[in-house]
Each structure stands twice: as C-alpha cells, then as structure tokens.
mmCIF file of C-alpha atoms in Angstrom:
data_model
loop_
_atom_site.group_PDB
_atom_site.id
_atom_site.type_symbol
_atom_site.label_atom_id
_atom_site.label_comp_id
_atom_site.label_asym_id
_atom_site.label_seq_id
_atom_site.Cartn_x
_atom_site.Cartn_y
_atom_site.Cartn_z
ATOM 1 C CA MET J 825 -8.212 117.452 188.154
ATOM 2 C CA ARG J 826 -6.988 121.009 187.728
ATOM 3 C CA ASP J 827 -7.034 122.541 184.205
ATOM 4 C CA LYS J 828 -3.682 123.173 182.576
ATOM 5 C CA SER J 829 -2.618 126.159 180.488
ATOM 6 C CA PRO J 830 -1.973 125.715 176.726
ATOM 7 C CA ALA J 831 1.712 125.272 177.534
ATOM 8 C CA GLY J 832 0.805 122.208 179.592
ATOM 9 C CA ARG J 833 1.655 123.786 182.918
ATOM 10 C CA PHE J 834 -0.453 124.559 185.965
ATOM 11 C CA PRO J 835 -1.735 128.155 186.070
ATOM 12 C CA ALA J 836 0.673 130.653 187.615
ATOM 13 C CA PRO J 837 -0.307 132.061 191.003
ATOM 14 C CA ALA J 838 -2.177 135.330 190.963
ATOM 15 C CA ALA J 839 -0.072 138.477 190.911
ATOM 16 C CA GLY J 840 1.115 139.528 194.335
ATOM 17 C CA ARG J 841 0.539 136.087 195.868
ATOM 18 C CA ALA J 842 3.444 133.709 196.504
ATOM 19 C CA PRO J 843 2.905 129.942 196.206
ATOM 20 C CA PRO J 844 2.450 128.227 199.579
ATOM 21 C CA ALA J 845 5.705 127.194 201.205
ATOM 22 C CA PRO J 846 6.196 123.525 202.077
ATOM 23 C CA ALA J 847 5.495 122.637 205.685
ATOM 24 C CA GLU J 848 8.660 122.749 207.795
ATOM 25 C CA ARG J 849 9.581 120.305 210.504
ATOM 26 C CA PRO J 850 9.432 121.875 213.959
ATOM 27 C CA VAL J 851 12.802 123.111 215.189
ATOM 28 C CA LEU J 852 14.452 121.083 217.903
ATOM 29 C CA THR J 853 14.012 123.743 220.567
ATOM 30 C CA THR J 854 10.228 123.360 220.275
ATOM 31 C CA LEU J 855 10.425 119.605 220.839
ATOM 32 C CA VAL J 856 12.482 119.649 224.025
ATOM 33 C CA ARG J 857 11.178 120.702 227.428
ATOM 34 C CA LEU J 858 13.673 121.002 230.283
ATOM 35 C CA ARG J 859 12.427 121.287 233.835
ATOM 36 C CA GLN J 860 13.922 123.305 236.666
ATOM 37 C CA ASP J 861 11.756 121.684 239.377
ATOM 38 C CA THR J 862 13.492 118.318 239.375
ATOM 39 C CA ALA J 863 16.703 116.887 240.776
ATOM 40 C CA LYS J 864 17.527 115.248 237.438
ATOM 41 C CA PRO J 865 20.509 117.077 235.824
ATOM 42 C CA MET J 866 19.831 119.147 232.713
ATOM 43 C CA TYR J 867 22.223 117.140 230.546
ATOM 44 C CA GLN J 868 20.411 113.925 231.496
ATOM 45 C CA GLN J 869 16.993 115.428 230.761
ATOM 46 C CA LEU J 870 18.265 116.585 227.370
ATOM 47 C CA GLU J 871 19.868 113.212 226.629
ATOM 48 C CA GLU J 872 16.689 111.270 227.463
ATOM 49 C CA GLN J 873 14.474 113.531 225.380
ATOM 50 C CA LEU J 874 16.761 113.521 222.328
ATOM 51 C CA ARG J 875 17.088 109.735 222.565
ATOM 52 C CA ALA J 876 13.279 109.407 222.646
ATOM 53 C CA LEU J 877 12.948 111.684 219.592
ATOM 54 C CA ILE J 878 15.424 109.496 217.702
ATOM 55 C CA GLU J 879 13.754 106.260 218.773
ATOM 56 C CA ASP J 880 10.253 107.342 217.752
ATOM 57 C CA GLY J 881 11.447 108.599 214.365
ATOM 58 C CA THR J 882 10.910 112.323 214.981
ATOM 59 C CA LEU J 883 14.644 112.825 214.405
ATOM 60 C CA THR J 884 15.355 110.602 211.420
ATOM 61 C CA ALA J 885 18.654 109.065 210.353
ATOM 62 C CA GLY J 886 20.959 111.667 208.811
ATOM 63 C CA THR J 887 19.451 114.590 210.723
ATOM 64 C CA THR J 888 22.128 117.097 211.757
ATOM 65 C CA LEU J 889 21.671 118.394 215.285
ATOM 66 C CA PRO J 890 22.296 122.078 216.090
ATOM 67 C CA ALA J 891 25.831 123.083 216.993
ATOM 68 C CA GLU J 892 26.528 123.104 220.713
ATOM 69 C CA ARG J 893 26.797 126.860 221.276
ATOM 70 C CA PRO J 894 23.667 128.082 219.406
ATOM 71 C CA PHE J 895 21.630 125.157 220.749
ATOM 72 C CA ALA J 896 22.703 125.969 224.303
ATOM 73 C CA GLU J 897 21.881 129.668 223.825
ATOM 74 C CA ALA J 898 18.459 128.872 222.338
ATOM 75 C CA MET J 899 17.652 126.537 225.245
ATOM 76 C CA GLY J 900 19.032 128.879 227.902
ATOM 77 C CA ILE J 901 21.516 126.293 229.199
ATOM 78 C CA SER J 902 25.289 125.986 229.281
ATOM 79 C CA ARG J 903 27.326 124.690 226.362
ATOM 80 C CA THR J 904 28.817 122.084 228.715
ATOM 81 C CA THR J 905 25.322 120.639 229.236
ATOM 82 C CA VAL J 906 24.853 120.170 225.482
ATOM 83 C CA GLN J 907 28.372 118.721 225.149
ATOM 84 C CA ARG J 908 27.722 116.110 227.847
ATOM 85 C CA CYS J 909 24.415 115.161 226.222
ATOM 86 C CA TYR J 910 25.872 114.815 222.710
ATOM 87 C CA ASP J 911 28.867 112.850 223.998
ATOM 88 C CA ALA J 912 26.601 110.406 225.864
ATOM 89 C CA LEU J 913 24.417 109.839 222.782
ATOM 90 C CA ARG J 914 27.530 109.361 220.645
ATOM 91 C CA ARG J 915 28.842 106.680 223.020
ATOM 92 C CA GLN J 916 25.454 104.957 222.836
ATOM 93 C CA ARG J 917 25.679 105.130 219.005
ATOM 94 C CA PHE J 918 22.650 107.342 218.574
ATOM 95 C CA LEU J 919 24.840 110.076 217.112
ATOM 96 C CA SER J 920 28.058 110.174 215.155
ATOM 97 C CA ALA J 921 30.538 113.053 214.944
ATOM 98 C CA HIS J 922 31.235 114.405 211.447
ATOM 99 C CA GLY J 923 33.759 117.183 211.904
ATOM 100 C CA ARG J 924 32.415 120.583 210.877
ATOM 101 C CA LEU J 925 28.995 119.052 210.194
ATOM 102 C CA GLY J 926 28.668 118.390 213.918
ATOM 103 C CA PHE J 927 26.607 115.484 215.240
ATOM 104 C CA ILE J 928 24.361 113.457 212.947
ATOM 105 C CA VAL J 929 21.662 110.940 213.882
ATOM 106 C CA GLU J 930 22.806 107.393 213.177
ATOM 107 C CA ALA J 931 20.778 104.999 211.022
ATOM 108 C CA GLY J 932 18.861 102.120 212.584
ATOM 109 C CA ARG J 933 18.247 103.725 215.978
ATOM 110 C CA THR J 934 14.449 103.856 216.019
ATOM 111 C CA ARG J 935 12.948 101.722 218.769
ATOM 112 C CA LEU J 936 12.125 98.186 217.669
ATOM 113 C CA SER J 937 8.496 97.172 218.181
ATOM 114 C CA PRO J 938 8.056 93.501 217.284
ATOM 115 C CA GLY J 939 4.690 91.899 217.951
ATOM 116 C CA MET J 940 4.136 89.154 220.523
ATOM 117 C CA ASP J 941 1.352 87.415 218.643
ATOM 118 C CA ARG J 942 3.122 84.069 218.228
ATOM 119 C CA LEU J 943 6.211 82.048 219.135
ATOM 120 C CA LYS J 944 9.232 82.997 217.041
ATOM 121 C CA GLY J 945 12.971 83.214 217.403
ATOM 122 C CA PHE J 946 15.200 86.270 217.285
ATOM 123 C CA THR J 947 16.266 85.614 213.676
ATOM 124 C CA GLU J 948 12.695 85.520 212.395
ATOM 125 C CA GLU J 949 11.736 88.496 214.544
ATOM 126 C CA MET J 950 14.505 90.665 213.106
ATOM 127 C CA ARG J 951 13.652 89.712 209.516
ATOM 128 C CA GLU J 952 9.997 90.565 210.083
ATOM 129 C CA ILE J 953 10.879 94.137 211.068
ATOM 130 C CA GLY J 954 13.435 94.567 208.295
ATOM 131 C CA ARG J 955 16.661 94.102 210.263
ATOM 132 C CA VAL J 956 19.594 91.865 209.401
ATOM 133 C CA PRO J 957 20.053 89.380 212.279
ATOM 134 C CA SER J 958 23.395 88.068 213.473
ATOM 135 C CA SER J 959 24.663 86.218 216.530
ATOM 136 C CA GLU J 960 27.961 85.807 218.300
ATOM 137 C CA ILE J 961 28.404 82.725 220.475
ATOM 138 C CA ILE J 962 30.519 83.697 223.478
ATOM 139 C CA GLU J 963 30.031 80.501 225.479
ATOM 140 C CA ARG J 964 29.002 76.983 224.520
ATOM 141 C CA VAL J 965 29.285 74.054 226.904
ATOM 142 C CA VAL J 966 27.494 70.858 227.905
ATOM 143 C CA VAL J 967 26.466 71.151 231.559
ATOM 144 C CA TYR J 968 24.896 69.093 234.316
ATOM 145 C CA ASP J 969 23.090 71.612 236.475
ATOM 146 C CA ARG J 970 20.665 70.599 239.217
ATOM 147 C CA SER J 971 18.762 73.910 239.201
ATOM 148 C CA ILE J 972 18.358 73.926 235.419
ATOM 149 C CA ALA J 973 17.327 70.267 235.443
ATOM 150 C CA SER J 974 14.590 71.100 237.942
ATOM 151 C CA ILE J 975 13.213 73.785 235.600
ATOM 152 C CA PHE J 976 12.978 71.175 232.849
ATOM 153 C CA GLY J 977 11.568 68.562 235.236
ATOM 154 C CA GLN J 978 14.543 66.292 234.517
ATOM 155 C CA PRO J 979 16.894 64.378 236.847
ATOM 156 C CA SER J 980 20.069 66.125 237.966
ATOM 157 C CA THR J 981 22.128 63.831 235.710
ATOM 158 C CA ALA J 982 20.431 65.086 232.529
ATOM 159 C CA PRO J 983 22.793 66.857 230.079
ATOM 160 C CA PHE J 984 22.014 70.330 228.741
ATOM 161 C CA LEU J 985 23.653 72.535 226.168
ATOM 162 C CA LYS J 986 24.316 75.997 227.578
ATOM 163 C CA LEU J 987 24.539 78.641 224.880
ATOM 164 C CA VAL J 988 25.427 82.282 225.568
ATOM 165 C CA ARG J 989 25.007 84.599 222.615
ATOM 166 C CA ILE J 990 25.064 88.285 221.724
ATOM 167 C CA ARG J 991 22.170 88.931 219.353
ATOM 168 C CA ARG J 992 22.429 91.819 216.893
ATOM 169 C CA GLY J 993 20.139 93.583 214.452
ATOM 170 C CA ASP J 994 21.895 95.486 211.652
ATOM 171 C CA GLY J 995 25.105 95.019 213.632
ATOM 172 C CA ILE J 996 23.743 96.721 216.770
ATOM 173 C CA PRO J 997 23.867 94.566 219.948
ATOM 174 C CA LEU J 998 20.254 94.194 221.094
ATOM 175 C CA SER J 999 20.366 91.360 223.603
ATOM 176 C CA ARG J 1000 22.579 89.061 225.616
ATOM 177 C CA GLU J 1001 20.939 85.660 225.741
ATOM 178 C CA VAL J 1002 21.681 82.685 227.986
ATOM 179 C CA ALA J 1003 19.861 79.542 226.885
ATOM 180 C CA TRP J 1004 19.783 75.898 227.896
ATOM 181 C CA TYR J 1005 18.607 73.052 225.636
ATOM 182 C CA ASP J 1006 17.670 69.499 226.625
ATOM 183 C CA LEU J 1007 20.172 67.272 224.825
ATOM 184 C CA GLY J 1008 17.942 64.304 225.544
ATOM 185 C CA VAL J 1009 15.575 65.693 222.898
ATOM 186 C CA VAL J 1010 18.113 66.667 220.224
ATOM 187 C CA PRO J 1011 21.557 65.248 221.095
ATOM 188 C CA GLU J 1012 22.925 66.532 217.764
ATOM 189 C CA MET J 1013 22.917 70.051 219.201
ATOM 190 C CA ALA J 1014 26.050 69.279 221.219
ATOM 191 C CA GLU J 1015 28.236 69.335 218.087
ATOM 192 C CA ALA J 1016 26.092 71.170 215.533
ATOM 193 C CA ASP J 1017 26.761 74.514 213.854
ATOM 194 C CA LEU J 1018 24.427 76.870 215.731
ATOM 195 C CA SER J 1019 25.611 80.143 214.257
ATOM 196 C CA GLY J 1020 22.255 80.555 212.508
ATOM 197 C CA SER J 1021 18.711 80.093 213.766
ATOM 198 C CA VAL J 1022 18.515 77.541 216.592
ATOM 199 C CA TYR J 1023 14.747 77.329 216.116
ATOM 200 C CA ALA J 1024 15.238 76.337 212.471
ATOM 201 C CA PHE J 1025 17.757 73.690 213.557
ATOM 202 C CA LEU J 1026 15.318 72.251 216.109
ATOM 203 C CA GLY J 1027 12.574 72.155 213.497
ATOM 204 C CA SER J 1028 14.779 70.297 211.033
ATOM 205 C CA HIS J 1029 15.523 67.658 213.710
ATOM 206 C CA GLY J 1030 11.943 66.883 214.645
ATOM 207 C CA ALA J 1031 11.777 69.158 217.703
ATOM 208 C CA ALA J 1032 9.976 72.230 216.379
ATOM 209 C CA LEU J 1033 8.846 74.511 219.183
ATOM 210 C CA VAL J 1034 5.090 75.042 219.222
ATOM 211 C CA ARG J 1035 4.358 76.929 222.452
ATOM 212 C CA CYS J 1036 6.068 78.761 225.280
ATOM 213 C CA ARG J 1037 5.544 80.414 228.647
ATOM 214 C CA GLN J 1038 7.169 83.812 228.789
ATOM 215 C CA THR J 1039 7.640 86.504 231.412
ATOM 216 C CA ILE J 1040 8.976 90.042 230.976
ATOM 217 C CA GLU J 1041 10.386 92.110 233.797
ATOM 218 C CA ALA J 1042 12.513 95.207 234.275
ATOM 219 C CA ALA J 1043 16.211 94.647 234.953
ATOM 220 C CA THR J 1044 19.424 96.597 235.378
ATOM 221 C CA PRO J 1045 22.458 95.387 233.389
ATOM 222 C CA ASP J 1046 25.664 94.537 235.217
ATOM 223 C CA ALA J 1047 29.095 95.819 234.177
ATOM 224 C CA ALA J 1048 29.670 93.045 231.623
ATOM 225 C CA GLU J 1049 26.255 93.582 230.059
ATOM 226 C CA CYS J 1050 26.807 97.350 229.915
ATOM 227 C CA ALA J 1051 30.017 96.648 228.007
ATOM 228 C CA VAL J 1052 28.096 94.486 225.512
ATOM 229 C CA PHE J 1053 25.560 97.243 224.850
ATOM 230 C CA GLY J 1054 28.067 100.087 224.920
ATOM 231 C CA PHE J 1055 26.438 101.737 227.945
ATOM 232 C CA THR J 1056 28.572 104.152 229.934
ATOM 233 C CA GLU J 1057 26.151 103.717 232.849
ATOM 234 C CA PRO J 1058 23.413 101.137 233.509
ATOM 235 C CA LEU J 1059 20.226 101.825 231.538
ATOM 236 C CA PRO J 1060 16.885 100.031 232.016
ATOM 237 C CA CYS J 1061 16.581 96.718 230.186
ATOM 238 C CA LEU J 1062 13.948 94.045 229.627
ATOM 239 C CA LEU J 1063 14.635 90.582 231.048
ATOM 240 C CA ILE J 1064 12.659 87.965 229.134
ATOM 241 C CA LYS J 1065 12.463 84.425 230.502
ATOM 242 C CA ARG J 1066 10.983 81.741 228.268
ATOM 243 C CA CYS J 1067 10.223 78.041 228.555
ATOM 244 C CA SER J 1068 9.556 76.508 225.131
ATOM 245 C CA TYR J 1069 7.946 73.163 224.310
ATOM 246 C CA ALA J 1070 7.792 70.725 221.395
ATOM 247 C CA ARG J 1071 4.648 69.022 220.091
ATOM 248 C CA ASP J 1072 4.889 66.170 222.576
ATOM 249 C CA ASP J 1073 4.718 68.815 225.338
ATOM 250 C CA ARG J 1074 8.305 68.151 226.311
ATOM 251 C CA MET J 1075 10.266 71.209 227.366
ATOM 252 C CA VAL J 1076 13.196 71.788 225.004
ATOM 253 C CA GLU J 1077 14.465 75.281 225.799
ATOM 254 C CA TYR J 1078 14.859 77.598 228.765
ATOM 255 C CA VAL J 1079 16.240 81.031 227.938
ATOM 256 C CA GLU J 1080 16.940 84.264 229.804
ATOM 257 C CA GLY J 1081 17.452 87.163 227.422
ATOM 258 C CA LEU J 1082 18.414 90.675 228.479
ATOM 259 C CA PHE J 1083 17.176 93.175 225.892
ATOM 260 C CA ARG J 1084 18.322 96.776 225.858
ATOM 261 C CA GLY J 1085 15.447 99.006 226.913
ATOM 262 C CA ASP J 1086 16.671 102.031 224.935
ATOM 263 C CA ALA J 1087 16.114 100.259 221.629
ATOM 264 C CA TYR J 1088 13.531 97.547 222.256
ATOM 265 C CA ALA J 1089 9.806 97.688 223.032
ATOM 266 C CA TYR J 1090 7.347 94.834 222.601
ATOM 267 C CA ARG J 1091 3.982 95.432 220.973
ATOM 268 C CA LEU J 1092 0.844 93.621 222.156
ATOM 269 C CA ASP J 1093 -2.416 93.492 220.224
ATOM 270 C CA LEU J 1094 -5.274 92.709 222.598
ATOM 271 C CA ARG J 1095 -8.923 92.156 221.767
ATOM 272 C CA ALA J 1096 -11.988 91.919 223.947
#
C-alpha cells in the first residue's frame, strides 16, 4: 500500500510531471477498415462493421456516433455513404436519432450467445442471459397434417396443435417460431393458456421434455419474416429445427425457429 501524506492524501506528483491520463477508447475511425478492392458498396461495408462493433460490445449502449460530415471527411468517403449506413442501422434498431445529439447506440443490441449445453426453452434461455422474454401468438390451430404426422411417427389422423409465435427478448423480436405438439400426449394444450413457457406447461402436465435432436442451418428470411424482424432487406438468419421427447421416448414437439443472425449466435463448449 502506498504511504499517505499527513493530510491523508496520496503524495502530489513531482514538479513538472503531470499525472497519467486515463486510457482513452480508440476513435471510431481506427476501428473501421473500408476496402476499395471489392464490389461491396462502401455504405454496406460501413454498416456491417458498425453493426459488428455494436454486437460485440465495442460500441456500448449510449455511445454517440460521429456526426455525418466529420465522420465522412475523416474516413475519406461521401456524406451520403455515412447517411445511408446510419439510416440502415436506425431501421434495424441498432441506432436511434436524438436531434442535435445525432445517432446513439441503442441498448440491448449486443449479440446474444446462449450456450447449447442442455435442453431448454426460449423463456429459460432469455432469463439465463439476463433478458426479459415475451411471446406473441400469431397463429394457433389444431391440425391434421400427414407430413407432420410422419415426422412424429403417428397416423395421418393424429391431431396436433400448431403454434406460431414471435419470440422477443427485452422487447426485440429475435425469432419466428412454428411448432407442432402431439395432442395425444397432452390434450389439455388445445385449450390452455400458452402465453408463457410451453416447456413449463408440459412439465406440469407430466410431459417434461428430457432430450432433443436439433439441427442448425443458414437461411434467408422471406418478406413476412423480414417485416417481423424490421429488416429492410433480407439478412442471414439461423434456422433451428428440433424434435423433442418426453421420458417415455415419445416425441412431443417439432419446432422450426428462424432466429435473426444479426443478433443471435450460439455458443458451444466442446471437450476432448
């Protein structure tokens, strides 16, 4: 521990020497690299790089981005290029406009990185990473579908509950999920309140899910899905397909969830 002066303060710096200045965050122009040797437009390069800096936490919530004109001059690009980039990020809710303050990084836009170490539903997943989960049911119907029945290994006359939901974390739409549930296992699902966690409901009715088979593949959202996510143009997404089973090894759920790739990344912990 450093000695203190009689007044109880740390010793003053020696004459002629200023105290060390706090470390400064690198300016934005040092974090962005635009290339001339590519067909990708400058505004798109800038948009992708700024979005990545927001998602990885380099540009934190509340950060004010440089005004369009000085930023453009510092980068050696046109002001129109910066305008198009900022406007695109605003439409995607990465930035918000605050009058004379310019554009400010929105809260809750870092990329989500939930683990894939065990079976869990969206509600539990969001709570684990500190987000407030919510769901909006946009379609709910009992169906008799030959192709879905074949996935479950059931006869074509078997009834299934089809549930289409928009899943949100902190109010931000993260996925559009289409799920089917075998009503032969839990017939109460047909009329139950499913606005909360479906997995919790299944568990409380003796059909807790204990294992699943899951695949993840790249996908491009259609026009309706772009509207859900607020995309002005299709952006890469993750399509997750999952078959989930109860303890008696009976398949209870088949779900296809489209997760926005600009805000969602799964984390895998692998050991030898």
